[in-house]
Short mmCIF file of C-alpha atoms in Angstrom, two decimals:
data_model
loop_
_atom_site.label_atom_id
_atom_site.label_comp_id
_atom_site.label_asym_id
_atom_site.label_seq_id
_atom_site.Cartn_x
_atom_site.Cartn_y
_atom_site.Cartn_z
CA MET A 1 -2.84 13.05 -6.55
CA LEU A 2 -0.41 10.33 -5.39
CA VAL A 3 0.95 10.01 -8.92
CA ASP A 4 1.76 13.74 -8.94
CA SER A 5 3.07 13.89 -5.38
CA VAL A 6 5.68 11.17 -5.93
CA ASP A 7 6.42 12.25 -9.51
CA LEU A 8 5.24 9.09 -11.24
CA ASP A 9 4.50 8.77 -14.92
CA GLU A 10 0.79 8.77 -15.84
CA ARG A 11 1.23 5.18 -17.03
CA ALA A 12 1.54 4.23 -13.35
CA LEU A 13 -2.02 5.40 -12.65
CA PRO A 14 -3.72 1.97 -13.00
CA VAL A 15 -1.14 0.41 -10.67
CA VAL A 16 -1.58 3.22 -8.15
CA HIS A 17 -5.37 2.84 -8.29
CA ALA A 18 -5.06 -0.90 -7.66
CA TRP A 19 -2.66 -0.25 -4.77
CA ILE A 20 -5.07 2.27 -3.21
CA ALA A 21 -7.87 -0.32 -3.42
CA TYR A 22 -5.56 -2.87 -1.77
CA VAL A 23 -4.67 -0.44 1.04
CA GLU A 24 -8.33 0.43 1.60
CA ASP A 25 -9.25 -3.25 1.75
CA ARG A 26 -6.52 -3.99 4.29
CA ALA A 27 -7.56 -0.94 6.34
CA LEU A 28 -11.15 -2.18 6.48
CA GLN A 29 -10.32 -5.82 7.19
CA TRP A 30 -7.93 -5.32 10.10
CA PRO A 31 -10.34 -3.67 12.58
CA ALA A 32 -13.18 -5.97 11.52
CA LYS A 33 -11.58 -8.79 13.53
CA SER A 34 -11.57 -8.77 17.29
CA SER A 35 -8.16 -8.10 18.81
CA ALA A 36 -8.02 -11.73 19.96
CA ARG A 37 -8.43 -12.96 16.36
CA ARG A 38 -5.91 -10.62 14.73
CA GLU A 39 -2.87 -12.53 13.59
CA ILE A 40 -0.73 -9.48 12.76
CA SER A 41 -0.32 -5.99 14.17
CA MET A 42 -1.42 -2.78 12.47
CA GLU A 43 2.26 -1.90 12.07
CA VAL A 44 2.79 -5.03 9.98
CA VAL A 45 -0.24 -4.19 7.84
CA VAL A 46 1.09 -0.67 7.26
CA ASP A 47 4.59 -1.95 6.43
CA ASP A 48 3.13 -4.46 3.96
CA CYS A 49 1.06 -1.77 2.26
CA VAL A 50 3.92 0.72 2.08
CA SER A 51 6.35 -1.85 0.68
CA ALA A 52 3.85 -3.10 -1.91
CA LEU A 53 3.73 0.07 -4.04
CA PRO A 54 7.39 0.17 -5.08
CA LEU A 55 7.25 -3.55 -5.85
CA LEU A 56 4.15 -3.11 -8.00
CA LEU A 57 5.87 -0.25 -9.83
CA GLY A 58 8.97 -2.35 -10.44
CA ARG A 59 11.15 -0.26 -8.15
CA ASP A 60 13.52 -1.17 -5.36
CA PRO A 61 11.33 -1.60 -2.24
CA ASP A 62 14.08 -0.06 -0.09
CA THR A 63 13.97 3.27 -1.91
CA THR A 64 11.58 6.04 -1.01
CA LEU A 65 9.17 7.21 -3.69
CA ARG A 66 9.70 10.93 -4.20
#
């Protein structure tokens, strides 16, 4: 679904699947720590996850995937 929605080639599917697993892992790890033990904010986690996909796809991280 993500591959179609941002008009990626089917060859990107393994990378997108790996990225989704990474995002899910980060989403599960962040709330597992108490707020006193969290070293970064949720906003930083989201920014890291969003910026990772273009990098993994070999694209400019400052461009929006469309």
